[in-house]
JSON list of C-alpha atoms in Angstrom, two decimals:
[
{"chain": "A", "resi": 2, "resn": "MET", "atom": "CA", "xyz": [-50.91, -24.27, -35.44]},
{"chain": "A", "resi": 3, "resn": "ASN", "atom": "CA", "xyz": [-50.30, -26.27, -32.75]},
{"chain": "A", "resi": 4, "resn": "ARG", "atom": "CA", "xyz": [-52.38, -24.77, -30.02]},
{"chain": "A", "resi": 5, "resn": "PHE", "atom": "CA", "xyz": [-55.15, -25.21, -33.14]},
{"chain": "A", "resi": 6, "resn": "LEU", "atom": "CA", "xyz": [-54.17, -28.88, -33.48]},
{"chain": "A", "resi": 7, "resn": "LEU", "atom": "CA", "xyz": [-54.71, -29.20, -29.96]},
{"chain": "A", "resi": 8, "resn": "ALA", "atom": "CA", "xyz": [-57.78, -27.34, -30.04]},
{"chain": "A", "resi": 9, "resn": "SER", "atom": "CA", "xyz": [-59.74, -29.35, -32.79]},
{"chain": "A", "resi": 10, "resn": "LEU", "atom": "CA", "xyz": [-58.44, -32.81, -31.17]},
{"chain": "A", "resi": 11, "resn": "LEU", "atom": "CA", "xyz": [-60.66, -31.23, -27.33]},
{"chain": "A", "resi": 12, "resn": "SER", "atom": "CA", "xyz": [-63.41, -30.73, -29.24]},
{"chain": "A", "resi": 13, "resn": "LEU", "atom": "CA", "xyz": [-63.32, -33.78, -31.24]},
{"chain": "A", "resi": 14, "resn": "ALA", "atom": "CA", "xyz": [-62.93, -36.08, -28.34]},
{"chain": "A", "resi": 15, "resn": "ILE", "atom": "CA", "xyz": [-65.79, -33.86, -26.80]},
{"chain": "A", "resi": 16, "resn": "GLY", "atom": "CA", "xyz": [-67.86, -34.71, -29.28]},
{"chain": "A", "resi": 17, "resn": "LEU", "atom": "CA", "xyz": [-66.73, -38.59, -29.74]},
{"chain": "A", "resi": 18, "resn": "ALA", "atom": "CA", "xyz": [-67.20, -39.04, -26.07]},
{"chain": "A", "resi": 19, "resn": "ALA", "atom": "CA", "xyz": [-70.94, -37.87, -26.73]},
{"chain": "A", "resi": 20, "resn": "ALA", "atom": "CA", "xyz": [-72.39, -39.26, -29.44]},
{"chain": "A", "resi": 21, "resn": "GLN", "atom": "CA", "xyz": [-70.52, -42.72, -27.01]},
{"chain": "A", "resi": 22, "resn": "GLU", "atom": "CA", "xyz": [-73.24, -41.46, -23.71]},
{"chain": "A", "resi": 23, "resn": "LEU", "atom": "CA", "xyz": [-76.16, -40.79, -25.93]},
{"chain": "A", "resi": 24, "resn": "GLN", "atom": "CA", "xyz": [-75.34, -44.34, -28.35]},
{"chain": "A", "resi": 25, "resn": "LEU", "atom": "CA", "xyz": [-75.97, -45.41, -24.92]},
{"chain": "A", "resi": 26, "resn": "GLU", "atom": "CA", "xyz": [-77.71, -44.24, -23.24]},
{"chain": "A", "resi": 27, "resn": "LYS", "atom": "CA", "xyz": [-80.75, -44.86, -26.43]},
{"chain": "A", "resi": 28, "resn": "GLN", "atom": "CA", "xyz": [-78.91, -48.65, -25.55]},
{"chain": "A", "resi": 29, "resn": "VAL", "atom": "CA", "xyz": [-80.51, -47.99, -22.70]},
{"chain": "A", "resi": 30, "resn": "PHE", "atom": "CA", "xyz": [-83.44, -47.26, -23.23]},
{"chain": "A", "resi": 31, "resn": "GLU", "atom": "CA", "xyz": [-84.32, -49.72, -25.66]},
{"chain": "A", "resi": 32, "resn": "ILE", "atom": "CA", "xyz": [-83.55, -51.88, -23.29]},
{"chain": "A", "resi": 33, "resn": "GLY", "atom": "CA", "xyz": [-86.13, -50.62, -20.90]},
{"chain": "A", "resi": 34, "resn": "ARG", "atom": "CA", "xyz": [-88.63, -51.03, -23.03]},
{"chain": "A", "resi": 35, "resn": "GLN", "atom": "CA", "xyz": [-88.05, -54.42, -22.41]},
{"chain": "A", "resi": 36, "resn": "LEU", "atom": "CA", "xyz": [-89.04, -55.23, -19.44]},
{"chain": "A", "resi": 37, "resn": "ARG", "atom": "CA", "xyz": [-92.01, -54.56, -17.07]},
{"chain": "A", "resi": 38, "resn": "CYS", "atom": "CA", "xyz": [-92.12, -51.76, -13.74]},
{"chain": "A", "resi": 39, "resn": "PRO", "atom": "CA", "xyz": [-91.82, -53.13, -11.27]},
{"chain": "A", "resi": 40, "resn": "VAL", "atom": "CA", "xyz": [-94.13, -50.13, -9.14]},
{"chain": "A", "resi": 41, "resn": "CYS", "atom": "CA", "xyz": [-96.12, -49.27, -12.24]},
{"chain": "A", "resi": 42, "resn": "VAL", "atom": "CA", "xyz": [-96.43, -52.56, -14.34]},
{"chain": "A", "resi": 43, "resn": "SER", "atom": "CA", "xyz": [-98.85, -51.60, -17.57]},
{"chain": "A", "resi": 44, "resn": "GLU", "atom": "CA", "xyz": [-95.62, -49.26, -17.82]},
{"chain": "A", "resi": 45, "resn": "SER", "atom": "CA", "xyz": [-91.63, -50.37, -19.40]},
{"chain": "A", "resi": 46, "resn": "VAL", "atom": "CA", "xyz": [-89.02, -49.33, -17.56]},
{"chain": "A", "resi": 47, "resn": "ALA", "atom": "CA", "xyz": [-87.91, -46.80, -20.48]},
{"chain": "A", "resi": 48, "resn": "ASP", "atom": "CA", "xyz": [-91.13, -45.42, -19.83]},
{"chain": "A", "resi": 49, "resn": "SER", "atom": "CA", "xyz": [-91.64, -45.09, -16.47]},
{"chain": "A", "resi": 50, "resn": "ASN", "atom": "CA", "xyz": [-90.79, -42.42, -13.67]},
{"chain": "A", "resi": 51, "resn": "ALA", "atom": "CA", "xyz": [-90.97, -44.70, -10.57]},
{"chain": "A", "resi": 52, "resn": "GLN", "atom": "CA", "xyz": [-88.04, -44.13, -7.88]},
{"chain": "A", "resi": 53, "resn": "ILE", "atom": "CA", "xyz": [-87.11, -48.81, -9.47]},
{"chain": "A", "resi": 54, "resn": "SER", "atom": "CA", "xyz": [-87.22, -47.85, -13.35]},
{"chain": "A", "resi": 55, "resn": "ILE", "atom": "CA", "xyz": [-84.89, -45.06, -12.85]},
{"chain": "A", "resi": 56, "resn": "GLU", "atom": "CA", "xyz": [-82.50, -47.74, -10.78]},
{"chain": "A", "resi": 57, "resn": "MET", "atom": "CA", "xyz": [-82.97, -49.99, -12.93]},
{"chain": "A", "resi": 58, "resn": "ARG", "atom": "CA", "xyz": [-81.67, -47.76, -15.36]},
{"chain": "A", "resi": 59, "resn": "GLN", "atom": "CA", "xyz": [-78.79, -46.78, -13.75]},
{"chain": "A", "resi": 60, "resn": "LEU", "atom": "CA", "xyz": [-78.20, -50.49, -13.78]},
{"chain": "A", "resi": 61, "resn": "ILE", "atom": "CA", "xyz": [-78.68, -50.98, -16.82]},
{"chain": "A", "resi": 62, "resn": "GLN", "atom": "CA", "xyz": [-76.47, -48.42, -17.55]},
{"chain": "A", "resi": 63, "resn": "GLU", "atom": "CA", "xyz": [-73.54, -49.93, -15.53]},
{"chain": "A", "resi": 64, "resn": "GLN", "atom": "CA", "xyz": [-73.73, -52.99, -16.87]},
{"chain": "A", "resi": 65, "resn": "LEU", "atom": "CA", "xyz": [-73.53, -52.21, -20.64]},
{"chain": "A", "resi": 66, "resn": "GLU", "atom": "CA", "xyz": [-70.60, -49.93, -19.74]},
{"chain": "A", "resi": 67, "resn": "GLU", "atom": "CA", "xyz": [-69.02, -53.13, -18.05]},
{"chain": "A", "resi": 68, "resn": "GLY", "atom": "CA", "xyz": [-69.23, -54.69, -21.44]},
{"chain": "A", "resi": 69, "resn": "ARG", "atom": "CA", "xyz": [-72.65, -57.05, -21.03]},
{"chain": "A", "resi": 70, "resn": "ASN", "atom": "CA", "xyz": [-75.16, -57.36, -23.71]},
{"chain": "A", "resi": 71, "resn": "GLU", "atom": "CA", "xyz": [-78.48, -56.83, -23.73]},
{"chain": "A", "resi": 72, "resn": "ARG", "atom": "CA", "xyz": [-78.90, -60.72, -23.57]},
{"chain": "A", "resi": 73, "resn": "GLU", "atom": "CA", "xyz": [-77.35, -61.32, -20.50]},
{"chain": "A", "resi": 74, "resn": "ILE", "atom": "CA", "xyz": [-78.45, -57.65, -18.95]},
{"chain": "A", "resi": 75, "resn": "LEU", "atom": "CA", "xyz": [-81.91, -59.32, -19.88]},
{"chain": "A", "resi": 76, "resn": "ALA", "atom": "CA", "xyz": [-81.59, -62.88, -18.39]},
{"chain": "A", "resi": 77, "resn": "PHE", "atom": "CA", "xyz": [-80.32, -61.22, -15.55]},
{"chain": "A", "resi": 78, "resn": "PHE", "atom": "CA", "xyz": [-83.09, -58.67, -14.45]},
{"chain": "A", "resi": 79, "resn": "GLN", "atom": "CA", "xyz": [-85.41, -62.14, -15.67]},
{"chain": "A", "resi": 80, "resn": "GLU", "atom": "CA", "xyz": [-82.70, -64.05, -12.86]},
{"chain": "A", "resi": 81, "resn": "ARG", "atom": "CA", "xyz": [-84.58, -61.81, -9.64]},
{"chain": "A", "resi": 82, "resn": "TYR", "atom": "CA", "xyz": [-87.93, -60.71, -10.98]},
{"chain": "A", "resi": 83, "resn": "GLY", "atom": "CA", "xyz": [-89.64, -64.01, -12.92]},
{"chain": "A", "resi": 84, "resn": "ASP", "atom": "CA", "xyz": [-90.48, -64.19, -16.47]},
{"chain": "A", "resi": 85, "resn": "TRP", "atom": "CA", "xyz": [-92.92, -61.41, -15.60]},
{"chain": "A", "resi": 86, "resn": "ILE", "atom": "CA", "xyz": [-90.22, -58.63, -15.66]},
{"chain": "A", "resi": 87, "resn": "LEU", "atom": "CA", "xyz": [-89.91, -58.68, -19.24]},
{"chain": "A", "resi": 88, "resn": "LEU", "atom": "CA", "xyz": [-92.88, -57.10, -20.92]},
{"chain": "A", "resi": 89, "resn": "ASN", "atom": "CA", "xyz": [-92.44, -59.78, -23.87]},
{"chain": "A", "resi": 90, "resn": "PRO", "atom": "CA", "xyz": [-91.97, -63.26, -21.92]},
{"chain": "A", "resi": 91, "resn": "PRO", "atom": "CA", "xyz": [-90.66, -66.70, -23.46]},
{"chain": "A", "resi": 92, "resn": "LYS", "atom": "CA", "xyz": [-93.37, -68.47, -25.07]},
{"chain": "A", "resi": 93, "resn": "ARG", "atom": "CA", "xyz": [-92.64, -71.52, -23.04]},
{"chain": "A", "resi": 94, "resn": "GLY", "atom": "CA", "xyz": [-94.59, -73.34, -19.46]},
{"chain": "A", "resi": 95, "resn": "LEU", "atom": "CA", "xyz": [-97.78, -71.28, -18.97]},
{"chain": "A", "resi": 96, "resn": "HIS", "atom": "CA", "xyz": [-97.01, -69.00, -21.40]},
{"chain": "A", "resi": 97, "resn": "LEU", "atom": "CA", "xyz": [-96.92, -70.66, -23.68]},
{"chain": "A", "resi": 98, "resn": "VAL", "atom": "CA", "xyz": [-100.57, -71.43, -22.60]},
{"chain": "A", "resi": 99, "resn": "VAL", "atom": "CA", "xyz": [-101.24, -67.56, -21.84]},
{"chain": "A", "resi": 100, "resn": "TRP", "atom": "CA", "xyz": [-99.80, -67.20, -25.71]},
{"chain": "A", "resi": 101, "resn": "LEU", "atom": "CA", "xyz": [-102.23, -70.56, -27.26]},
{"chain": "A", "resi": 102, "resn": "LEU", "atom": "CA", "xyz": [-105.66, -70.89, -25.76]},
{"chain": "A", "resi": 103, "resn": "PRO", "atom": "CA", "xyz": [-106.74, -68.26, -27.13]},
{"chain": "A", "resi": 104, "resn": "VAL", "atom": "CA", "xyz": [-105.66, -68.64, -30.65]},
{"chain": "A", "resi": 105, "resn": "LEU", "atom": "CA", "xyz": [-107.35, -72.08, -29.62]},
{"chain": "A", "resi": 106, "resn": "VAL", "atom": "CA", "xyz": [-109.88, -71.21, -28.38]},
{"chain": "A", "resi": 107, "resn": "GLY", "atom": "CA", "xyz": [-111.31, -69.06, -31.80]},
{"chain": "A", "resi": 108, "resn": "LEU", "atom": "CA", "xyz": [-110.56, -72.23, -33.57]},
{"chain": "A", "resi": 109, "resn": "GLY", "atom": "CA", "xyz": [-112.67, -74.96, -31.48]},
{"chain": "A", "resi": 110, "resn": "GLY", "atom": "CA", "xyz": [-115.62, -71.03, -32.16]},
{"chain": "A", "resi": 111, "resn": "ALA", "atom": "CA", "xyz": [-114.70, -71.31, -35.73]},
{"chain": "A", "resi": 112, "resn": "PHE", "atom": "CA", "xyz": [-114.84, -75.29, -35.78]},
{"chain": "A", "resi": 113, "resn": "THR", "atom": "CA", "xyz": [-118.49, -74.92, -33.47]},
{"chain": "A", "resi": 114, "resn": "LEU", "atom": "CA", "xyz": [-120.16, -72.14, -35.92]},
{"chain": "A", "resi": 115, "resn": "VAL", "atom": "CA", "xyz": [-119.41, -74.70, -38.84]},
{"chain": "A", "resi": 116, "resn": "VAL", "atom": "CA", "xyz": [-120.77, -77.74, -37.80]},
{"chain": "A", "resi": 117, "resn": "LEU", "atom": "CA", "xyz": [-124.04, -75.79, -36.20]},
{"chain": "A", "resi": 118, "resn": "VAL", "atom": "CA", "xyz": [-123.41, -74.09, -39.58]},
{"chain": "A", "resi": 119, "resn": "ARG", "atom": "CA", "xyz": [-123.53, -77.42, -41.69]},
{"chain": "A", "resi": 120, "resn": "ARG", "atom": "CA", "xyz": [-126.34, -78.71, -38.67]},
{"chain": "A", "resi": 121, "resn": "TRP", "atom": "CA", "xyz": [-128.72, -75.62, -39.22]},
{"chain": "A", "resi": 122, "resn": "LEU", "atom": "CA", "xyz": [-129.10, -75.93, -43.19]},
{"chain": "A", "resi": 123, "resn": "LYS", "atom": "CA", "xyz": [-129.05, -79.69, -43.14]},
{"chain": "A", "resi": 124, "resn": "SER", "atom": "CA", "xyz": [-132.55, -79.93, -40.82]},
{"chain": "A", "resi": 125, "resn": "THR", "atom": "CA", "xyz": [-134.10, -76.57, -43.25]},
{"chain": "A", "resi": 126, "resn": "ALA", "atom": "CA", "xyz": [-132.58, -79.03, -46.69]},
{"chain": "A", "resi": 127, "resn": "THR", "atom": "CA", "xyz": [-135.23, -81.21, -45.30]},
{"chain": "A", "resi": 128, "resn": "PRO", "atom": "CA", "xyz": [-139.60, -80.98, -46.61]},
{"chain": "A", "resi": 129, "resn": "LEU", "atom": "CA", "xyz": [-141.29, -81.52, -43.28]},
{"chain": "A", "resi": 130, "resn": "GLU", "atom": "CA", "xyz": [-143.80, -84.61, -42.97]},
{"chain": "A", "resi": 131, "resn": "VAL", "atom": "CA", "xyz": [-147.02, -83.69, -41.65]},
{"chain": "A", "resi": 132, "resn": "ASP", "atom": "CA", "xyz": [-149.98, -85.88, -41.02]},
{"chain": "A", "resi": 133, "resn": "GLU", "atom": "CA", "xyz": [-153.28, -84.80, -43.68]},
{"chain": "A", "resi": 134, "resn": "THR", "atom": "CA", "xyz": [-155.60, -84.66, -40.63]},
{"chain": "A", "resi": 135, "resn": "GLU", "atom": "CA", "xyz": [-153.98, -81.39, -39.20]},
{"chain": "A", "resi": 136, "resn": "LEU", "atom": "CA", "xyz": [-153.32, -79.61, -42.43]},
{"chain": "A", "resi": 137, "resn": "GLU", "atom": "CA", "xyz": [-156.97, -79.82, -42.57]},
{"chain": "A", "resi": 138, "resn": "ARG", "atom": "CA", "xyz": [-157.42, -79.16, -39.80]},
{"chain": "A", "resi": 139, "resn": "VAL", "atom": "CA", "xyz": [-155.42, -76.10, -39.82]},
{"chain": "A", "resi": 140, "resn": "ARG", "atom": "CA", "xyz": [-157.13, -74.91, -42.69]},
{"chain": "A", "resi": 141, "resn": "ALA", "atom": "CA", "xyz": [-159.93, -75.42, -41.75]},
{"chain": "A", "resi": 142, "resn": "GLU", "atom": "CA", "xyz": [-159.79, -73.11, -38.79]},
{"chain": "A", "resi": 143, "resn": "LEU", "atom": "CA", "xyz": [-157.68, -70.55, -41.00]},
{"chain": "A", "resi": 144, "resn": "GLU", "atom": "CA", "xyz": [-160.98, -70.39, -43.24]},
{"chain": "A", "resi": 145, "resn": "HIS", "atom": "CA", "xyz": [-162.31, -69.57, -40.53]},
{"chain": "A", "resi": 146, "resn": "ALA", "atom": "CA", "xyz": [-160.60, -66.76, -39.10]},
{"chain": "A", "resi": 147, "resn": "SER", "atom": "CA", "xyz": [-160.18, -64.62, -42.24]},
{"chain": "A", "resi": 148, "resn": "GLU", "atom": "CA", "xyz": [-164.09, -65.31, -43.04]},
{"chain": "A", "resi": 149, "resn": "GLY", "atom": "CA", "xyz": [-164.46, -61.82, -40.68]},
{"chain": "A", "resi": 150, "resn": "PRO", "atom": "CA", "xyz": [-163.77, -61.22, -37.16]},
{"chain": "A", "resi": 151, "resn": "SER", "atom": "CA", "xyz": [-165.85, -62.90, -34.51]},
{"chain": "A", "resi": 152, "resn": "LYS", "atom": "CA", "xyz": [-168.93, -61.29, -33.51]},
{"chain": "A", "resi": 153, "resn": "SER", "atom": "CA", "xyz": [-168.49, -62.86, -29.69]},
{"chain": "A", "resi": 154, "resn": "LEU", "atom": "CA", "xyz": [-167.22, -59.46, -28.54]}
]
């Protein structure tokens, strides 16, 4: 009976250790998805197989084992690499301009479009003023043209 109890406790301990290891690995990849691979640039540390990404994941795991939280780990990498390392950089300084510029350009374009459409509608609503002698000249030319093709060919 003691052996059975000991074996059960041992397998439970092994199961708990494996579950903790899986949870730790999951956390490593969650944090890694927020960091840009310095080599691949278009991939996160979690997705990249570059050597530096592997080393960064090991460093994340070590820091998690030391008791640091996600915010502290991200600040650690941000301090060493700058805001660039974050896939979702903070919205301040130059990054704020990058976030706001498309919105401002879109609003400016919409405003310009509204102004141009209003001008166009206003110009089409006002009747054209034509000199009566010019109108008679155009009518005469149209009548002359509709009489038939010219025989000068």
